[in-house]
XYZ file of C-alpha atoms in Angstrom:
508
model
C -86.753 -5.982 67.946
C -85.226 -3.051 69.953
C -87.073 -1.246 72.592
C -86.881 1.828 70.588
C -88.508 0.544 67.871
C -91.059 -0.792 69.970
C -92.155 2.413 71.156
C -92.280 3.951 67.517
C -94.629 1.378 66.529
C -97.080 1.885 69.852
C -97.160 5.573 69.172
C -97.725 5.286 65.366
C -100.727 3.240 66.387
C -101.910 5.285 69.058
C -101.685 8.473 66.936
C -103.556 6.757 64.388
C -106.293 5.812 66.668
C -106.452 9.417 68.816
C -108.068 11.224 66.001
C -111.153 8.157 65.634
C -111.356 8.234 69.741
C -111.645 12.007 70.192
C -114.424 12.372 67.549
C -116.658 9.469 69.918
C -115.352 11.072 73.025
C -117.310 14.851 71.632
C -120.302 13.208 70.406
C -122.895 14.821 71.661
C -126.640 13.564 72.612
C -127.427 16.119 68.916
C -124.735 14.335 66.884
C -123.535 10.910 66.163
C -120.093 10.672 65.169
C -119.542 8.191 62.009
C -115.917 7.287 62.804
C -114.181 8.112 60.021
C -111.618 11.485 61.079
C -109.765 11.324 57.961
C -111.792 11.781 53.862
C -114.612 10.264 55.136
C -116.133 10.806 51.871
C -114.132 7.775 50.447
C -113.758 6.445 53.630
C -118.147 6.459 53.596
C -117.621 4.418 50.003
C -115.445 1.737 51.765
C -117.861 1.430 54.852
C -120.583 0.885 51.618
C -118.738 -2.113 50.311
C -118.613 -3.888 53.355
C -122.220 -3.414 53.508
C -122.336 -5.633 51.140
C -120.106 -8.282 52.560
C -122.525 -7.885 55.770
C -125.466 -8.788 53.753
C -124.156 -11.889 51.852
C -122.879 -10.533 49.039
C -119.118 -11.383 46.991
C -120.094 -9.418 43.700
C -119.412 -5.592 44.057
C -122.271 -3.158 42.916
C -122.513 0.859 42.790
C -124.072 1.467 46.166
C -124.378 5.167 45.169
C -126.118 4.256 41.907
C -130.417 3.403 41.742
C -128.744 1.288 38.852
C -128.536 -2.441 39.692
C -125.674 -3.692 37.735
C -124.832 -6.960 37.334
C -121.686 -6.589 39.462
C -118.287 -8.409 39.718
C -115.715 -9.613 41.952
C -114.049 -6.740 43.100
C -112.930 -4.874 46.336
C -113.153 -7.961 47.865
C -111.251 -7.019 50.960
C -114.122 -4.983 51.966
C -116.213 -7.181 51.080
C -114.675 -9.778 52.832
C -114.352 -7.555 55.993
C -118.217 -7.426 55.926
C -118.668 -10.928 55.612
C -116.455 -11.320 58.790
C -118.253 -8.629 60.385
C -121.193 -10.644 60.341
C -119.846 -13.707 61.332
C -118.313 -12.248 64.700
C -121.141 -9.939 65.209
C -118.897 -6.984 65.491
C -120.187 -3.329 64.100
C -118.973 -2.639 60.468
C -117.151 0.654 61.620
C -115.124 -1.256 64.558
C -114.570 -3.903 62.336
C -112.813 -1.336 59.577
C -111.000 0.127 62.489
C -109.345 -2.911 63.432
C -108.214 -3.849 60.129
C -107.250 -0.610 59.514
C -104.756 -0.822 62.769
C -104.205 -4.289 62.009
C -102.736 -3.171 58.139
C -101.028 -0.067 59.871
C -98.878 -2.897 62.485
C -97.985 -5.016 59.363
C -96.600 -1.726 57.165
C -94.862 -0.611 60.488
C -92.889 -4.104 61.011
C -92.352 -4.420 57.463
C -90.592 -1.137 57.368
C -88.491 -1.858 60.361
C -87.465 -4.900 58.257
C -86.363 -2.701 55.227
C -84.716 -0.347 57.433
C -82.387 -2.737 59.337
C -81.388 -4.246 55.477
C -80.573 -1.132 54.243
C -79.307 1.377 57.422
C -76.751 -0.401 59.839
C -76.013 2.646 61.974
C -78.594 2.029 64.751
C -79.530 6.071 65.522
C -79.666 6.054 62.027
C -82.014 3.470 61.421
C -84.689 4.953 64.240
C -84.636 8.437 62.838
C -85.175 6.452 59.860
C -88.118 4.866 61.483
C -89.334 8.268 62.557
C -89.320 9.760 59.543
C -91.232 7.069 57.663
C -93.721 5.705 60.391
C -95.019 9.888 61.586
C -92.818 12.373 58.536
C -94.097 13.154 54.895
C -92.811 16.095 53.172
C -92.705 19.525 53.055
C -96.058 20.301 51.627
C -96.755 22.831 54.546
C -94.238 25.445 52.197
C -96.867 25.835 50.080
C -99.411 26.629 52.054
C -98.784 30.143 51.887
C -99.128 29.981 48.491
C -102.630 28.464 48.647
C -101.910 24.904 47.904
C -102.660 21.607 49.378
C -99.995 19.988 48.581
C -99.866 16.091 47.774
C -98.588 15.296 51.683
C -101.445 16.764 53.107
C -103.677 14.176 51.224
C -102.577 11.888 48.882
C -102.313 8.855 51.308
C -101.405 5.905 49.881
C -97.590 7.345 49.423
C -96.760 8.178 52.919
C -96.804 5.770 55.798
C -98.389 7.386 58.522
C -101.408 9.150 56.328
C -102.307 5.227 54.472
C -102.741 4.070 57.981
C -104.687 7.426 59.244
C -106.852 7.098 56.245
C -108.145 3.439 55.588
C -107.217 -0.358 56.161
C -106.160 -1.411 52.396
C -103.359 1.378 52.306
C -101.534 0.124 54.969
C -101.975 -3.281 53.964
C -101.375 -3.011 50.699
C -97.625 -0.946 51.224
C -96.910 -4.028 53.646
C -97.384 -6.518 51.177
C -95.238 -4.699 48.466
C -92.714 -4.454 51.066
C -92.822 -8.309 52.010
C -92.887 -8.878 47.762
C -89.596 -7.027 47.375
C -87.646 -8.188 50.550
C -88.824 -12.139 49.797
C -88.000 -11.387 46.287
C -84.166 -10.085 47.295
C -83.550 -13.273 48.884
C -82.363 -16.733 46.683
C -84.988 -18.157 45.160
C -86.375 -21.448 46.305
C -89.252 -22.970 45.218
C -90.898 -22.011 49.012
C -90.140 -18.385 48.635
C -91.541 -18.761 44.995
C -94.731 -20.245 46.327
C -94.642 -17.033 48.908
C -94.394 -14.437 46.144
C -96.875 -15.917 44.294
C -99.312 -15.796 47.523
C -98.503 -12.121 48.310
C -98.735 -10.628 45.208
C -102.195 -12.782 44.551
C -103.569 -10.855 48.039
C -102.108 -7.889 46.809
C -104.028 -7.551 43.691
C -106.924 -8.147 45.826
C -106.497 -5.598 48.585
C -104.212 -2.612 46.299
C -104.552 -3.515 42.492
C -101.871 -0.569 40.988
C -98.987 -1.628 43.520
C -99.109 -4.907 41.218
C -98.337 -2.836 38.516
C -95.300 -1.266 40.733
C -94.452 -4.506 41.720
C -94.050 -5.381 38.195
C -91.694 -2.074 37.404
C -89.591 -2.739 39.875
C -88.868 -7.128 39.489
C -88.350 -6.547 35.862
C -86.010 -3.726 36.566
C -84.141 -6.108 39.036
C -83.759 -8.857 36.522
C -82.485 -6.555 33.705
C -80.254 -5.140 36.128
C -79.238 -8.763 37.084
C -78.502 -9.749 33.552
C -76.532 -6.894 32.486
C -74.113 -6.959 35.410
C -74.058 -10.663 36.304
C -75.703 -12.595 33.207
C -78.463 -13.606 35.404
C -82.234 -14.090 34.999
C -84.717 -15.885 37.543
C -87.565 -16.790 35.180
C -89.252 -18.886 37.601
C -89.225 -16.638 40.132
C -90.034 -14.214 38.413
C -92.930 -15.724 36.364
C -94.355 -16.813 39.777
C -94.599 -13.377 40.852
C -96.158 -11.656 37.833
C -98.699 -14.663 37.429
C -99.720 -14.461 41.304
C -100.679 -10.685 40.776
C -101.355 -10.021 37.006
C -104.413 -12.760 36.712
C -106.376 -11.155 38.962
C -105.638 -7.837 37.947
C -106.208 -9.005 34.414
C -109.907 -10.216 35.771
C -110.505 -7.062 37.678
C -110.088 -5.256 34.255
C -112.009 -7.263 31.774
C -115.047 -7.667 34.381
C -115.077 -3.318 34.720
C -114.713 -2.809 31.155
C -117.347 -5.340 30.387
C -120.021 -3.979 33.203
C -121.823 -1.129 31.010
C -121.955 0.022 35.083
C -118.747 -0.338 36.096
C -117.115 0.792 32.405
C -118.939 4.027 33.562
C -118.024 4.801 37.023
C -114.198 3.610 36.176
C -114.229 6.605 33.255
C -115.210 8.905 35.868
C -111.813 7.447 38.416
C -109.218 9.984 37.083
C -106.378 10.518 39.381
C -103.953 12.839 37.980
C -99.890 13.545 38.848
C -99.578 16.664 41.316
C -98.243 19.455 39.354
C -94.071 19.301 39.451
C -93.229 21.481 41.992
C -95.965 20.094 44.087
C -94.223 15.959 43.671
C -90.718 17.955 44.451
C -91.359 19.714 47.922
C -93.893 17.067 48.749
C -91.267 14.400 48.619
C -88.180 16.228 49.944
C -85.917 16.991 51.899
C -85.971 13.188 51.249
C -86.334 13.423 47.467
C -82.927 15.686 47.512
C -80.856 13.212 49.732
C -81.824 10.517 47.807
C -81.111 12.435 44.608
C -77.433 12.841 46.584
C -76.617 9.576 47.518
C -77.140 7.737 43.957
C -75.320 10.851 42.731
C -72.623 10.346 45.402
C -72.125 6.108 44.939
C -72.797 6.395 41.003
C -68.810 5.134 40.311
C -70.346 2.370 43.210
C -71.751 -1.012 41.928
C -72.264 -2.343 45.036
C -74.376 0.543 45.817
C -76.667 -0.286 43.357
C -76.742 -4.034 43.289
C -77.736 -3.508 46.942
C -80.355 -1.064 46.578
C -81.663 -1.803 43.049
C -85.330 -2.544 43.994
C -85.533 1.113 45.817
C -83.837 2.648 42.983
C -85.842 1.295 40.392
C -89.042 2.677 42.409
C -88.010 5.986 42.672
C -86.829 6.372 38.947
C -89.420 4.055 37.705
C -92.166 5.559 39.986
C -91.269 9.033 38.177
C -91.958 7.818 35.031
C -95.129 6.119 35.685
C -96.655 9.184 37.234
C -95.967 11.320 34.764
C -97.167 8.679 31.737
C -100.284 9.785 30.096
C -102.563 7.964 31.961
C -106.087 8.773 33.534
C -104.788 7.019 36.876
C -101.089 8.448 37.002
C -101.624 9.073 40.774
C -102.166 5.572 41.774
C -98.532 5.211 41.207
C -97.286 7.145 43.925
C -98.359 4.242 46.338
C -95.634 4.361 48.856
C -93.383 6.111 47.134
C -92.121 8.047 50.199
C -90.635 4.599 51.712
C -88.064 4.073 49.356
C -87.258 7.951 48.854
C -86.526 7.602 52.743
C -84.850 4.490 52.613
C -81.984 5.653 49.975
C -81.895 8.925 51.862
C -81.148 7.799 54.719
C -78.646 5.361 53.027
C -76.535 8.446 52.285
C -76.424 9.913 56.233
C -75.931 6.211 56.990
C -72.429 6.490 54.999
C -71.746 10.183 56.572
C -72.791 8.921 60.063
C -69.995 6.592 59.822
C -67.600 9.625 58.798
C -68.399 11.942 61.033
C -70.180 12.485 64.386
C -71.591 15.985 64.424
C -72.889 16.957 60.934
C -74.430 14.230 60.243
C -76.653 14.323 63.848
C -77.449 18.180 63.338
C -78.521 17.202 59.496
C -80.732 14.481 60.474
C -82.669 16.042 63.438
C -83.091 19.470 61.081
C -84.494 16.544 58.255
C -86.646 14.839 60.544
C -88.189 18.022 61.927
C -88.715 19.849 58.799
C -90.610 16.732 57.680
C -92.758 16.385 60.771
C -94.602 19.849 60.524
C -96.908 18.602 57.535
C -98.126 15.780 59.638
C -98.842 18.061 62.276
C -100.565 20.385 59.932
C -102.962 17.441 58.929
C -103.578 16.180 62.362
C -104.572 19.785 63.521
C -106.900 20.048 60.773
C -108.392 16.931 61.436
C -108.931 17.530 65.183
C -110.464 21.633 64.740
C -113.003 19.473 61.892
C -114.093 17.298 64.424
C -114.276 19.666 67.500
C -116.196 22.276 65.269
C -118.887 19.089 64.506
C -118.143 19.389 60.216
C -120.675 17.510 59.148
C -118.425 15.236 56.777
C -117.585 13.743 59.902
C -120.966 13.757 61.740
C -124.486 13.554 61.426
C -127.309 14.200 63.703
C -129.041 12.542 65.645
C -132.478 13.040 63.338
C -130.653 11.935 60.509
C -128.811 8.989 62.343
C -132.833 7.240 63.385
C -134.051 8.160 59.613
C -131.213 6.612 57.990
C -131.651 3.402 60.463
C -135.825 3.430 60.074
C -135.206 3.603 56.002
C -133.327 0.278 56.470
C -134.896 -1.273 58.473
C -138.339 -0.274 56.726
C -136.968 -1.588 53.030
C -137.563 -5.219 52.059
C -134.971 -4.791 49.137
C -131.538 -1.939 49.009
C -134.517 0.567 47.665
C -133.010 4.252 46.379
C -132.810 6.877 48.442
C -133.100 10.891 47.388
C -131.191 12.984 49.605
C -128.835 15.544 49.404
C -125.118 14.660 48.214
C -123.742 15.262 51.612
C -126.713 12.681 53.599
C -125.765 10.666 50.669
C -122.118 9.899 51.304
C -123.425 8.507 54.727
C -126.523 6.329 53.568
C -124.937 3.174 51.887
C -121.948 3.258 54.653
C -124.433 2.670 57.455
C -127.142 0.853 55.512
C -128.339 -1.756 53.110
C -129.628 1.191 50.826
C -128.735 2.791 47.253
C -128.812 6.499 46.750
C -128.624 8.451 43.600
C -125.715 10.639 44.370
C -123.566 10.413 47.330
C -119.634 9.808 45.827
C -118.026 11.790 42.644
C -117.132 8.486 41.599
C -119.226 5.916 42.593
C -122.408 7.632 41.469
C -122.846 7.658 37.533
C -123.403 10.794 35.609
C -121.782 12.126 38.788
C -122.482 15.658 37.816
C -125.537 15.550 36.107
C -127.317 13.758 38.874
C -125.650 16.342 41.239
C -126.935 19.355 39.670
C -130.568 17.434 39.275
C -131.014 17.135 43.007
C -130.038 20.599 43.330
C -132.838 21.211 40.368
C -135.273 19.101 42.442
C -134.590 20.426 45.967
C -134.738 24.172 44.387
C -138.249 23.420 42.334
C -136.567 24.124 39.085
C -138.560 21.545 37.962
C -141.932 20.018 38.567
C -144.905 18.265 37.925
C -144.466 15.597 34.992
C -141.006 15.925 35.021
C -140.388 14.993 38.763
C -142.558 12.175 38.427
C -140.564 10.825 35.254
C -137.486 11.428 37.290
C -138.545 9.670 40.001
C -139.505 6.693 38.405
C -136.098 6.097 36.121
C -134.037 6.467 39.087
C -136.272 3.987 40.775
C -136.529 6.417 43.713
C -138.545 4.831 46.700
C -137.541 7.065 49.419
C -137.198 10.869 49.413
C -135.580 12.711 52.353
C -135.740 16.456 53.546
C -133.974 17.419 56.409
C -131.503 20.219 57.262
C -129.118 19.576 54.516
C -131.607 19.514 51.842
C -132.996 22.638 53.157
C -129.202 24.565 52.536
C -129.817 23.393 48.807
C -133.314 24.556 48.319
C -136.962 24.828 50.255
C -139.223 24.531 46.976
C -139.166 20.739 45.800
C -142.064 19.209 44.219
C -143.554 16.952 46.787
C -147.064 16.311 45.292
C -146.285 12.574 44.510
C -144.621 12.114 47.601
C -147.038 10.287 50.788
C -145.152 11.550 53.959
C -144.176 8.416 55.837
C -142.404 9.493 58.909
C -140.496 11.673 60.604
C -137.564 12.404 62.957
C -137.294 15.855 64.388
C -135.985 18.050 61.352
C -135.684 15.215 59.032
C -138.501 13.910 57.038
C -139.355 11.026 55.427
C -141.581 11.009 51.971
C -142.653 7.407 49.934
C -142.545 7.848 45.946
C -146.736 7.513 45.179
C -147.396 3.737 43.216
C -148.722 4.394 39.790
């Protein structure tokens, strides 16, 4: 691998990790810093699930339900990251962290792969590599228009926000990668055995890339038989079984979980608005758009590059299906956007000398600034203390004396913001803490707010109380922002730490 490379990849990871140190390094002896520096409310939900991996479990349950649930085997990779968190004795939080750098390494090498197949013009291929390991789009246009555009937060479809923002993105965008490149290759029955391997892991750690996956093979093999009367059935076959089983599992066990059937109605992700996609995904999107445009009268253009092609058209029109999770399909979609791009300055590189250069470092730097935006953001949250990234102290020792004083994962009442935190950093359920993961997501909302305001009382709160299967009720700072009149006359205070305390639910 050249040098050059080399130092992309260290400062992709370090960048990824400055963010996580700087939020320990502030920590204060008032606030304890939980370690996630990027949508730590789903961040909080992945900690949760490999909770339950630390405490024995394989079957995923609602941790931000009081329902029990009979479960199923899902999110395993979490779950598995808990199990080897327990093993090794290392923290749950450093344990995410190092998977999460781990997944970031493989996406990063796997991209260097796809760049040296498709760019041959070395300065090329590293302003290639900048672009996709630290670029995005440019979202920071609209800004003055009042919009957060889909850079700014949709992760899974850039490179350098999956591996900011959790340990399956970056995973999962590797393994697609590996898929496609293996699956370019003549097919043996070894490299069969391969695809059917990585697309079996990556059902487990990013379910909807199978789907892409899917797209994109068929769309090969049509392709294939149209230009050259070709069709690999077996390898193909090996690939769609080694993904689609388990995907075809994960959905029968949800939609047969009266639990899970309920929390997967409330997981809509819907397609950015038009205009958003379009400067969120350009000046790539627009080279791209000029470089199929430019080698259309070229078959060798598109035999070569038929797997990127396929995901940008195909990727369109799966976003834009009618579909409650039409956002899911934008996993990665920057990388091939990039990589056909770049494809096009990698022909006018070898044309000319000067354009070309000027047009690429005005590309790379108008797609930087977004990424910068983001990482600015994230940095004034932390230094200003937000508490979606921290918690204090009082709450910290009440969270840890609730779990350590429960013989079973009892229910905890808090506030919806404590409640994010509670299952990440405990073996405990809550009744609201993800918009989600928590069933009735709204309705239980606004009935803490009722409860923490004293719009209702007496008989009620006592019925309440005993269908969530509420054992522990807290009242601290953040509860206090929502209200200062709850109903605590069959509550037996049971401890307390500083401003937070801690109330029992009264036995019949």
């Amino acid at each position: 691998m050249k040098r050059k490379f080399v130092i992309l990849i260290v400062l992709y990871l370090a960048l990824l990790c400055a963010p996580v140190i700087y939020g320990y390094t502030i920590a204060g002896n008032q606030q304890v810093f939980n370690g996630l520096a990027f949508n730590p409310i789903d961040g909080n939900s992945y900690l949760a699930k490999m909770q339950l991996g630390y405490q024995g479990e394989w079957k995923f349950t609602l941790s931000y339900s009081p329902e029990p649930g009979q479960g199923a085997y899902i999110f395993l990779y979490y779950i598995f990251l808990g199990h080897i968190s327990r093993i090794l004795y290392i923290p749950i939080i450093l344990m995410y962290h190092i998977a999460r750098i781990a997944g970031a390494l493989c996406l990063a090498l796997a991209l260097i792969l796809w760049i040296k197949k498709i760019i041959k013009n070395p300065a090329v291929q590293i302003a290639a590599g900048c672009l996709l390991l630290f670029g995005s789009g440019m979202g920071w246009l609209l800004l003055g228009f009042g919009v957060i555009s889909t850079d700014m937060w949709v992760a899974e479809a850039y490179p350098f926000l999956s591996g900011l923002a959790n340990p399956h993105f970056p995973l999962g965008l590797a393994l697609l990668l590996w898929i496609l490149y293996v699956y370019s290759l003549p097919s043996t029955w070894k490299r069969n055995t391969l695809l059917f391997d990585l697309t079996l892991v990556l059902s487990i750690v990013l379910p909807f890339a199978i789907v892409l996956v899917a797209m994109i093979i068929v769309s090969v093999e049509v392709w294939n038989w149209f230009t050259q009367r070709k069709f690999h059935l077996v390898k193909l076959t090996f690939t769609l079984i080694g993904g689609g089983a388990y995907l075809l599992y994960q959905f029968f066990s949800i939609q047969n979980d009266p639990m899970l059937a309920q929390w997967n109605l409330q997981n809509i992700t819907k397609a950015p608005e038009i205009y958003d996609f379009l400067v969120s995904f350009s000046p790539s999107l627009v080279l791209a758009g000029v470089a199929v445009w430019r080698n259309r009268k070229a078959s060798g253009f598109f035999s070569d590059n038929i797997p990127l092609i396929a995901w940008i058209a195909g990727g369109i029109i799966l976003l834009y299906f009618p579909f409650d999770l039409q956002r899911r399909f934008l996993s990665g979609y920057f990388i091939p956007v990039v990589l056909i791009g770049f494809y096009l300055l990698d022909q006018l590189k070898s044309q000319s000398q000067k354009k070309p250069a000027a047009l690429v470092i005005g590309i790379v730097g108008a797609s930087l600034i977004t990424n910068l935006i983001v990482l600015a953001g994230i940095f004034t949250g932390l230094k200003s203390y937000d508490p979606h990234f921290f918690l204090t102290r009082d709450e910290a020792e009440a969270i840890s004396w609730m779990d350590a004083s429960a013989a079973d994962p009892e229910v905890v009442l808090s506030s919806p913001s404590l409640g994010s935190f509670i299952p990440a950093r405990a073996d405990l359920k809550v009744v609201y803490g993800h918009p989600y993961e928590s069933i009735q997501a709204e309705v239980r909302e606004e009935k803490i707010t009722q409860f923490y305001t004293g719009a209702f009382a007496g008989a009620d709160v006592k019925a309440w109380l005993r269908e969530m299967n509420i054992h522990f009720v807290v009242f601290g700072p953040r509860e206090l922002a929502i209200g200062s009149n709850p109903d605590l006359s069959f509550l037996i205070p049971v401890q307390q730490f500083g401003e937070v305390q801690i109330f029992r639910v009264a036995d019949e």
